[in-house]
Amino acid sequence: MTIHSRPLPSAIRSASIEPSVTLSDEGAALIDRIYEAAALPELWREVLIELARFAGAPEAVMIVSTGTHYRDFVTTSVEFDALVAEHLHFPGNVRTERLLALRHPGFLNDLDVVTEEEIATLPLYQDFLIPRGYGAGTATTVMVPSGDSVIVHCERARAEGDFGPQVLSALNGLRPHLARAALLSARLEMERVTTTTQTLEALGLPAAVLGSGGRVIGANPSLVAMMPHTLSDQPSRLAVVDPAADRLLREAVARSGQAGDMPVRSIPIAASGERPPVILHLVPIRGAAHDVFVRARFVLIATPVVAQDVPSADVVQGLFDLTPAEARLAALIAAGDAPVPAAAKLGITPSTARSVLKRIFQKTGVSRQAELVGLLAGRGLRE
């Protein structure tokens, strides 16, 4: 990677090494809010909203990077969440790569890491950021003892130009407080994530806590043991090796950003070789749970399907989030009944049975009766 090594403007150099910066009353109040967020991480979004306003920008984001991939982030809005996720993995994202490589002890503008010629030609700017009303950012990177990097970034339209020396000086006055608070907040939440996954491990449940976009925040040993043959910890998200199951997982994660409550989603993974089918349970973290998990979005639990363990309607209902009526029909189908005889046993009409069976197919991720029988019998899904 080639690092842009043009000398920094003198105003920025002096601001970044200034040992004492006088902050306005607004800045002093923001410092108080920053330290509140260190103890109550659910406040970070509000802090970033205030930080963006303080810098004269519409949006801001705080990103945790491991150096090889981005672990998690929190932004000023749900809409900006989607843009940041795409931006971080945009091919040729030189400004973030160069920012991390520079490790500069202060806030930098775009023109401190890229040239005007690059802004005029790079797809990152011309095809992605500028058409969306962005392209002028100021950001800083803080290294923490764990080896991770915390990026704090404010973003506005390229047409507004780079942030001025006074803004950078004010932001650098906040930087030490942002660094200490972000480190404390990250450590507190990681302790909670570790406790949760370890508890599920003790119960014999492979589990992980996922952040925005499905990124892995923490996983217990049982779930890690399912990598790479069943699951794959990709830089942007947890993926399933089976393409059909991975599509269902992507869709379920994507739905979490839409209006309305997302139900618990169960996703079947086909058997592979000696490995049995697995059901992934994706449980969204909502409401009061955010007092414990702030950047986390889901708890994912994996349940291997063993034939002798899946005979009853109760177990089938629990595995796939079926209604009692759906579970009873699914159990009869798995036992070998065709839909019409199964309908007679349940006291429903064949047309009702077909409607119920269609809902069962949707929830279990299969499209044919034979696939459903194979899944509930603990066998692989056949193409």
GROMACS .gro file of C-alpha atoms in nm:
model
  383
    1MET     CA    1   0.000   0.000   0.000
    2THR     CA    2   0.137   0.341  -0.099
    3ILE     CA    3   0.100   0.606   0.167
    4HIS     CA    4   0.043   0.966   0.067
    5SER     CA    5   0.339   1.139   0.229
    6ARG     CA    6   0.277   1.504   0.140
    7PRO     CA    7   0.369   1.719   0.446
    8LEU     CA    8   0.070   1.805   0.659
    9PRO     CA    9  -0.053   2.166   0.650
   10SER     CA   10   0.108   2.367   0.927
   11ALA     CA   11  -0.228   2.455   1.086
   12ILE     CA   12  -0.307   2.086   1.123
   13ARG     CA   13   0.040   1.998   1.246
   14SER     CA   14   0.023   2.258   1.519
   15ALA     CA   15  -0.330   2.165   1.616
   16SER     CA   16  -0.248   1.797   1.645
   17ILE     CA   17   0.041   1.849   1.885
   18GLU     CA   18  -0.107   2.135   2.086
   19PRO     CA   19  -0.078   2.019   2.451
   20SER     CA   20  -0.362   2.233   2.577
   21VAL     CA   21  -0.670   2.334   2.376
   22THR     CA   22  -0.932   2.567   2.519
   23LEU     CA   23  -1.275   2.424   2.453
   24SER     CA   24  -1.602   2.613   2.427
   25ASP     CA   25  -1.886   2.549   2.669
   26GLU     CA   26  -2.036   2.324   2.402
   27GLY     CA   27  -1.713   2.125   2.389
   28ALA     CA   28  -1.696   2.093   2.767
   29ALA     CA   29  -2.054   1.965   2.778
   30LEU     CA   30  -1.973   1.717   2.504
   31ILE     CA   31  -1.682   1.581   2.709
   32ASP     CA   32  -1.926   1.504   2.991
   33ARG     CA   33  -2.148   1.317   2.745
   34ILE     CA   34  -1.848   1.125   2.610
   35TYR     CA   35  -1.764   0.991   2.954
   36GLU     CA   36  -2.130   0.905   3.015
   37ALA     CA   37  -2.116   0.692   2.700
   38ALA     CA   38  -1.810   0.512   2.835
   39ALA     CA   39  -2.024   0.372   3.118
   40LEU     CA   40  -2.353   0.356   2.922
   41PRO     CA   41  -2.255   0.258   2.565
   42GLU     CA   42  -2.612   0.296   2.441
   43LEU     CA   43  -2.542   0.672   2.450
   44TRP     CA   44  -2.272   0.658   2.179
   45ARG     CA   45  -2.514   0.732   1.895
   46GLU     CA   46  -2.631   1.048   2.074
   47VAL     CA   47  -2.269   1.147   2.140
   48LEU     CA   48  -2.183   1.106   1.773
   49ILE     CA   49  -2.482   1.319   1.675
   50GLU     CA   50  -2.352   1.595   1.905
   51LEU     CA   51  -1.995   1.545   1.777
   52ALA     CA   52  -2.111   1.582   1.415
   53ARG     CA   53  -2.297   1.902   1.504
   54PHE     CA   54  -1.988   2.028   1.690
   55ALA     CA   55  -1.777   1.971   1.376
   56GLY     CA   56  -2.034   2.116   1.136
   57ALA     CA   57  -2.109   1.783   0.970
   58PRO     CA   58  -2.434   1.589   0.922
   59GLU     CA   59  -2.290   1.248   1.011
   60ALA     CA   60  -2.026   1.083   1.229
   61VAL     CA   61  -1.911   0.727   1.298
   62MET     CA   62  -1.691   0.540   1.546
   63ILE     CA   63  -1.528   0.224   1.406
   64VAL     CA   64  -1.333  -0.053   1.578
   65SER     CA   65  -1.076  -0.211   1.344
   66THR     CA   66  -0.858  -0.515   1.413
   67GLY     CA   67  -0.614  -0.415   1.141
   68THR     CA   68  -0.728  -0.692   0.906
   69HIS     CA   69  -1.103  -0.629   0.924
   70TYR     CA   70  -1.356  -0.399   1.085
   71ARG     CA   71  -1.500  -0.546   1.402
   72ASP     CA   72  -1.786  -0.307   1.465
   73PHE     CA   73  -1.909   0.049   1.432
   74VAL     CA   74  -2.178   0.288   1.559
   75THR     CA   75  -2.304   0.589   1.363
   76THR     CA   76  -2.539   0.885   1.393
   77SER     CA   77  -2.827   0.717   1.206
   78VAL     CA   78  -2.955   0.386   1.074
   79GLU     CA   79  -2.930   0.524   0.720
   80PHE     CA   80  -2.562   0.611   0.769
   81ASP     CA   81  -2.504   0.259   0.908
   82ALA     CA   82  -2.568   0.115   0.562
   83LEU     CA   83  -2.340   0.365   0.387
   84VAL     CA   84  -2.055   0.306   0.635
   85ALA     CA   85  -2.080  -0.073   0.597
   86GLU     CA   86  -2.053  -0.038   0.219
   87HIS     CA   87  -1.779   0.225   0.241
   88LEU     CA   88  -1.552   0.017   0.464
   89HIS     CA   89  -1.548  -0.268   0.214
   90PHE     CA   90  -1.551  -0.056  -0.102
   91PRO     CA   91  -1.277  -0.179  -0.341
   92GLY     CA   92  -0.987   0.065  -0.333
   93ASN     CA   93  -1.089   0.239  -0.009
   94VAL     CA   94  -0.757   0.420   0.014
   95ARG     CA   95  -0.858   0.692   0.256
   96THR     CA   96  -0.939   0.451   0.540
   97GLU     CA   97  -0.636   0.233   0.465
   98ARG     CA   98  -0.403   0.533   0.464
   99LEU     CA   99  -0.558   0.681   0.776
  100LEU     CA  100  -0.492   0.357   0.966
  101ALA     CA  101  -0.138   0.333   0.830
  102LEU     CA  102  -0.044   0.691   0.921
  103ARG     CA  103  -0.137   0.657   1.292
  104HIS     CA  104  -0.136   1.036   1.313
  105PRO     CA  105  -0.204   1.169   1.666
  106GLY     CA  106  -0.480   1.406   1.559
  107PHE     CA  107  -0.768   1.464   1.321
  108LEU     CA  108  -0.689   1.467   0.947
  109ASN     CA  109  -0.881   1.582   0.640
  110ASP     CA  110  -0.919   1.391   0.314
  111LEU     CA  111  -0.649   1.602   0.147
  112ASP     CA  112  -0.405   1.488   0.414
  113VAL     CA  113  -0.431   1.127   0.291
  114VAL     CA  114  -0.529   1.163  -0.077
  115THR     CA  115  -0.450   1.415  -0.349
  116GLU     CA  116  -0.694   1.637  -0.536
  117GLU     CA  117  -0.617   1.434  -0.848
  118GLU     CA  118  -0.719   1.114  -0.668
  119ILE     CA  119  -1.044   1.270  -0.547
  120ALA     CA  120  -1.119   1.366  -0.908
  121THR     CA  121  -1.057   1.015  -1.042
  122LEU     CA  122  -1.104   0.749  -0.771
  123PRO     CA  123  -1.432   0.550  -0.792
  124LEU     CA  124  -1.454   0.576  -0.412
  125TYR     CA  125  -1.521   0.949  -0.449
  126GLN     CA  126  -1.670   0.986  -0.797
  127ASP     CA  127  -1.898   0.681  -0.797
  128PHE     CA  128  -1.977   0.635  -0.428
  129LEU     CA  129  -1.921   0.922  -0.183
  130ILE     CA  130  -1.981   1.239  -0.384
  131PRO     CA  131  -2.305   1.121  -0.556
  132ARG     CA  132  -2.443   1.044  -0.208
  133GLY     CA  133  -2.368   1.392  -0.079
  134TYR     CA  134  -2.043   1.309   0.105
  135GLY     CA  135  -1.671   1.298   0.025
  136ALA     CA  136  -1.523   1.544   0.279
  137GLY     CA  137  -1.426   1.379   0.605
  138THR     CA  138  -1.215   1.444   0.910
  139ALA     CA  139  -1.099   1.147   1.113
  140THR     CA  140  -0.852   1.028   1.372
  141THR     CA  141  -0.721   0.685   1.471
  142VAL     CA  142  -0.649   0.579   1.828
  143MET     CA  143  -0.449   0.263   1.898
  144VAL     CA  144  -0.562   0.067   2.203
  145PRO     CA  145  -0.361  -0.188   2.406
  146SER     CA  146  -0.552  -0.484   2.258
  147GLY     CA  147  -0.402  -0.403   1.917
  148ASP     CA  148  -0.729  -0.272   1.777
  149SER     CA  149  -0.772   0.074   1.629
  150VAL     CA  150  -1.064   0.306   1.705
  151ILE     CA  151  -1.153   0.548   1.424
  152VAL     CA  152  -1.364   0.856   1.495
  153HIS     CA  153  -1.483   1.020   1.174
  154CYS     CA  154  -1.710   1.312   1.076
  155GLU     CA  155  -1.842   1.336   0.719
  156ARG     CA  156  -2.001   1.605   0.501
  157ALA     CA  157  -2.041   1.695   0.132
  158ARG     CA  158  -1.730   1.736  -0.082
  159ALA     CA  159  -1.874   2.062  -0.211
  160GLU     CA  160  -1.837   2.210   0.140
  161GLY     CA  161  -1.463   2.152   0.130
  162ASP     CA  162  -1.226   2.023   0.396
  163PHE     CA  163  -1.270   2.109   0.762
  164GLY     CA  164  -1.083   2.422   0.871
  165PRO     CA  165  -0.796   2.450   1.122
  166GLN     CA  166  -1.022   2.583   1.400
  167VAL     CA  167  -1.255   2.283   1.371
  168LEU     CA  168  -0.961   2.041   1.370
  169SER     CA  169  -0.812   2.215   1.673
  170ALA     CA  170  -1.141   2.185   1.862
  171LEU     CA  171  -1.176   1.818   1.766
  172ASN     CA  172  -0.820   1.750   1.879
  173GLY     CA  173  -0.916   1.895   2.216
  174LEU     CA  174  -1.180   1.621   2.239
  175ARG     CA  175  -0.956   1.344   2.107
  176PRO     CA  176  -0.799   1.226   2.437
  177HIS     CA  177  -1.144   1.201   2.594
  178LEU     CA  178  -1.284   1.012   2.296
  179ALA     CA  179  -0.991   0.772   2.310
  180ARG     CA  180  -1.024   0.691   2.680
  181ALA     CA  181  -1.403   0.659   2.667
  182ALA     CA  182  -1.405   0.442   2.354
  183LEU     CA  183  -1.149   0.205   2.506
  184LEU     CA  184  -1.344   0.169   2.830
  185SER     CA  185  -1.673   0.122   2.648
  186ALA     CA  186  -1.533  -0.145   2.416
  187ARG     CA  187  -1.381  -0.339   2.703
  188LEU     CA  188  -1.702  -0.332   2.907
  189GLU     CA  189  -1.912  -0.461   2.620
  190MET     CA  190  -1.662  -0.729   2.523
  191GLU     CA  191  -1.675  -0.856   2.881
  192ARG     CA  192  -2.056  -0.884   2.851
  193VAL     CA  193  -2.029  -1.057   2.514
  194THR     CA  194  -1.773  -1.304   2.650
  195THR     CA  195  -1.990  -1.382   2.952
  196THR     CA  196  -2.292  -1.451   2.731
  197THR     CA  197  -2.112  -1.680   2.486
  198GLN     CA  198  -1.939  -1.868   2.770
  199THR     CA  199  -2.274  -1.927   2.941
  200LEU     CA  200  -2.419  -2.072   2.622
  201GLU     CA  201  -2.105  -2.284   2.583
  202ALA     CA  202  -2.167  -2.430   2.929
  203LEU     CA  203  -2.518  -2.522   2.813
  204GLY     CA  204  -2.371  -2.703   2.513
  205LEU     CA  205  -2.486  -2.441   2.260
  206PRO     CA  206  -2.253  -2.310   1.990
  207ALA     CA  207  -2.319  -1.934   1.988
  208ALA     CA  208  -2.194  -1.596   1.871
  209VAL     CA  209  -2.288  -1.232   1.924
  210LEU     CA  210  -2.315  -1.040   1.596
  211GLY     CA  211  -2.296  -0.668   1.531
  212SER     CA  212  -2.423  -0.450   1.246
  213GLY     CA  213  -2.432  -0.632   0.915
  214GLY     CA  214  -2.374  -0.966   1.085
  215ARG     CA  215  -2.012  -0.910   1.190
  216VAL     CA  216  -1.883  -1.139   1.465
  217ILE     CA  217  -1.822  -0.955   1.792
  218GLY     CA  218  -1.764  -1.268   1.999
  219ALA     CA  219  -1.805  -1.644   1.959
  220ASN     CA  220  -1.765  -1.940   2.193
  221PRO     CA  221  -1.534  -2.238   2.117
  222SER     CA  222  -1.818  -2.463   2.002
  223LEU     CA  223  -1.919  -2.219   1.730
  224VAL     CA  224  -1.556  -2.151   1.633
  225ALA     CA  225  -1.520  -2.528   1.588
  226MET     CA  226  -1.780  -2.505   1.310
  227MET     CA  227  -1.535  -2.294   1.105
  228PRO     CA  228  -1.447  -2.320   0.823
  229HIS     CA  229  -1.646  -2.629   0.719
  230THR     CA  230  -1.992  -2.491   0.814
  231LEU     CA  231  -1.946  -2.122   0.898
  232SER     CA  232  -1.698  -1.861   0.775
  233ASP     CA  233  -1.590  -1.552   0.970
  234GLN     CA  234  -1.551  -1.308   0.682
  235PRO     CA  235  -1.423  -0.951   0.731
  236SER     CA  236  -1.768  -0.800   0.680
  237ARG     CA  237  -1.994  -1.065   0.837
  238LEU     CA  238  -2.046  -1.422   0.951
  239ALA     CA  239  -2.127  -1.635   0.646
  240VAL     CA  240  -2.260  -1.987   0.594
  241VAL     CA  241  -2.066  -2.213   0.361
  242ASP     CA  242  -2.391  -2.356   0.222
  243PRO     CA  243  -2.511  -2.097  -0.035
  244ALA     CA  244  -2.885  -2.147   0.026
  245ALA     CA  245  -2.848  -2.106   0.403
  246ASP     CA  246  -2.615  -1.808   0.356
  247ARG     CA  247  -2.879  -1.633   0.144
  248LEU     CA  248  -3.135  -1.679   0.423
  249LEU     CA  249  -2.889  -1.545   0.681
  250ARG     CA  250  -2.811  -1.236   0.469
  251GLU     CA  251  -3.182  -1.168   0.422
  252ALA     CA  252  -3.255  -1.206   0.793
  253VAL     CA  253  -2.973  -0.968   0.891
  254ALA     CA  254  -3.082  -0.717   0.628
  255ARG     CA  255  -3.439  -0.719   0.759
  256SER     CA  256  -3.318  -0.603   1.099
  257GLY     CA  257  -3.272  -0.251   0.963
  258GLN     CA  258  -3.629  -0.226   0.835
  259ALA     CA  259  -3.927  -0.087   1.019
  260GLY     CA  260  -4.123  -0.324   1.240
  261ASP     CA  261  -4.014  -0.608   1.464
  262MET     CA  262  -3.808  -0.884   1.307
  263PRO     CA  263  -3.911  -1.228   1.434
  264VAL     CA  264  -3.659  -1.484   1.553
  265ARG     CA  265  -3.537  -1.658   1.238
  266SER     CA  266  -3.435  -2.024   1.210
  267ILE     CA  267  -3.211  -2.114   0.917
  268PRO     CA  268  -3.142  -2.476   0.813
  269ILE     CA  269  -2.794  -2.576   0.694
  270ALA     CA  270  -2.769  -2.889   0.483
  271ALA     CA  271  -2.572  -3.191   0.601
  272SER     CA  272  -2.224  -3.228   0.456
  273GLY     CA  273  -2.040  -3.558   0.461
  274GLU     CA  274  -2.042  -3.690   0.815
  275ARG     CA  275  -2.171  -3.365   0.958
  276PRO     CA  276  -2.543  -3.352   1.041
  277PRO     CA  277  -2.776  -3.068   0.938
  278VAL     CA  278  -2.761  -2.761   1.161
  279ILE     CA  279  -3.030  -2.508   1.248
  280LEU     CA  280  -2.913  -2.151   1.307
  281HIS     CA  281  -3.134  -1.946   1.538
  282LEU     CA  282  -3.088  -1.574   1.479
  283VAL     CA  283  -3.227  -1.385   1.778
  284PRO     CA  284  -3.243  -1.003   1.741
  285ILE     CA  285  -3.135  -0.794   2.039
  286ARG     CA  286  -3.409  -0.542   2.106
  287GLY     CA  287  -3.550  -0.315   2.374
  288ALA     CA  288  -3.402  -0.337   2.720
  289ALA     CA  289  -3.139  -0.585   2.600
  290HIS     CA  290  -2.947  -0.286   2.464
  291ASP     CA  291  -2.869  -0.193   2.824
  292VAL     CA  292  -2.634  -0.492   2.809
  293PHE     CA  293  -2.547  -0.505   2.438
  294VAL     CA  294  -2.517  -0.176   2.254
  295ARG     CA  295  -2.329  -0.241   1.932
  296ALA     CA  296  -2.453  -0.601   1.919
  297ARG     CA  297  -2.754  -0.674   1.698
  298PHE     CA  298  -2.809  -1.050   1.726
  299VAL     CA  299  -2.734  -1.359   1.927
  300LEU     CA  300  -2.683  -1.654   1.694
  301ILE     CA  301  -2.720  -2.009   1.828
  302ALA     CA  302  -2.646  -2.325   1.627
  303THR     CA  303  -2.834  -2.652   1.690
  304PRO     CA  304  -2.709  -2.972   1.521
  305VAL     CA  305  -3.002  -3.189   1.405
  306VAL     CA  306  -2.963  -3.551   1.510
  307ALA     CA  307  -3.226  -3.792   1.379
  308GLN     CA  308  -3.332  -3.946   1.707
  309ASP     CA  309  -3.364  -3.602   1.864
  310VAL     CA  310  -3.626  -3.466   1.621
  311PRO     CA  311  -3.936  -3.689   1.639
  312SER     CA  312  -4.187  -3.478   1.824
  313ALA     CA  313  -4.398  -3.181   1.718
  314ASP     CA  314  -4.273  -2.987   2.022
  315VAL     CA  315  -3.910  -3.017   1.913
  316VAL     CA  316  -3.995  -2.936   1.551
  317GLN     CA  317  -4.187  -2.628   1.667
  318GLY     CA  318  -3.893  -2.505   1.872
  319LEU     CA  319  -3.637  -2.562   1.598
  320PHE     CA  320  -3.817  -2.371   1.327
  321ASP     CA  321  -4.041  -2.118   1.509
  322LEU     CA  322  -4.351  -2.296   1.382
  323THR     CA  323  -4.701  -2.252   1.517
  324PRO     CA  324  -4.846  -2.557   1.697
  325ALA     CA  325  -5.059  -2.642   1.391
  326GLU     CA  326  -4.760  -2.611   1.159
  327ALA     CA  327  -4.546  -2.825   1.389
  328ARG     CA  328  -4.806  -3.104   1.408
  329LEU     CA  329  -4.835  -3.119   1.029
  330ALA     CA  330  -4.456  -3.108   0.984
  331ALA     CA  331  -4.413  -3.396   1.231
  332LEU     CA  332  -4.664  -3.609   1.042
  333ILE     CA  333  -4.496  -3.531   0.710
  334ALA     CA  334  -4.160  -3.626   0.860
  335ALA     CA  335  -4.311  -3.955   0.981
  336GLY     CA  336  -4.405  -4.042   0.622
  337ASP     CA  337  -4.761  -3.916   0.583
  338ALA     CA  338  -4.863  -3.743   0.261
  339PRO     CA  339  -5.045  -3.408   0.300
  340VAL     CA  340  -5.396  -3.552   0.242
  341PRO     CA  341  -5.372  -3.834   0.503
  342ALA     CA  342  -5.200  -3.593   0.742
  343ALA     CA  343  -5.487  -3.345   0.695
  344ALA     CA  344  -5.738  -3.619   0.781
  345LYS     CA  345  -5.551  -3.705   1.100
  346LEU     CA  346  -5.546  -3.339   1.202
  347GLY     CA  347  -5.910  -3.279   1.112
  348ILE     CA  348  -5.839  -3.012   0.852
  349THR     CA  349  -5.913  -2.989   0.480
  350PRO     CA  350  -5.648  -3.078   0.220
  351SER     CA  351  -5.645  -2.717   0.096
  352THR     CA  352  -5.575  -2.597   0.451
  353ALA     CA  353  -5.298  -2.854   0.482
  354ARG     CA  354  -5.142  -2.729   0.159
  355SER     CA  355  -5.152  -2.370   0.286
  356VAL     CA  356  -4.994  -2.471   0.616
  357LEU     CA  357  -4.730  -2.676   0.433
  358LYS     CA  358  -4.641  -2.373   0.221
  359ARG     CA  359  -4.578  -2.170   0.537
  360ILE     CA  360  -4.365  -2.455   0.675
  361PHE     CA  361  -4.155  -2.450   0.356
  362GLN     CA  362  -4.098  -2.075   0.398
  363LYS     CA  363  -3.989  -2.108   0.759
  364THR     CA  364  -3.761  -2.407   0.706
  365GLY     CA  365  -3.602  -2.278   0.387
  366VAL     CA  366  -3.700  -2.577   0.171
  367SER     CA  367  -3.920  -2.595  -0.139
  368ARG     CA  368  -4.027  -2.961  -0.162
  369GLN     CA  369  -4.182  -3.220   0.066
  370ALA     CA  370  -3.889  -3.458   0.019
  371GLU     CA  371  -3.648  -3.189   0.137
  372LEU     CA  372  -3.860  -3.130   0.446
  373VAL     CA  373  -3.865  -3.501   0.528
  374GLY     CA  374  -3.489  -3.522   0.486
  375LEU     CA  375  -3.432  -3.219   0.707
  376LEU     CA  376  -3.659  -3.335   0.990
  377ALA     CA  377  -3.513  -3.686   0.973
  378GLY     CA  378  -3.166  -3.547   1.026
  379ARG     CA  379  -3.051  -3.612   0.669
  380GLY     CA  380  -2.902  -3.368   0.420
  381LEU     CA  381  -3.108  -3.146   0.192
  382ARG     CA  382  -3.085  -3.270  -0.162
  383GLU     CA  383  -3.070  -3.044  -0.465
   0.00000   0.00000   0.00000
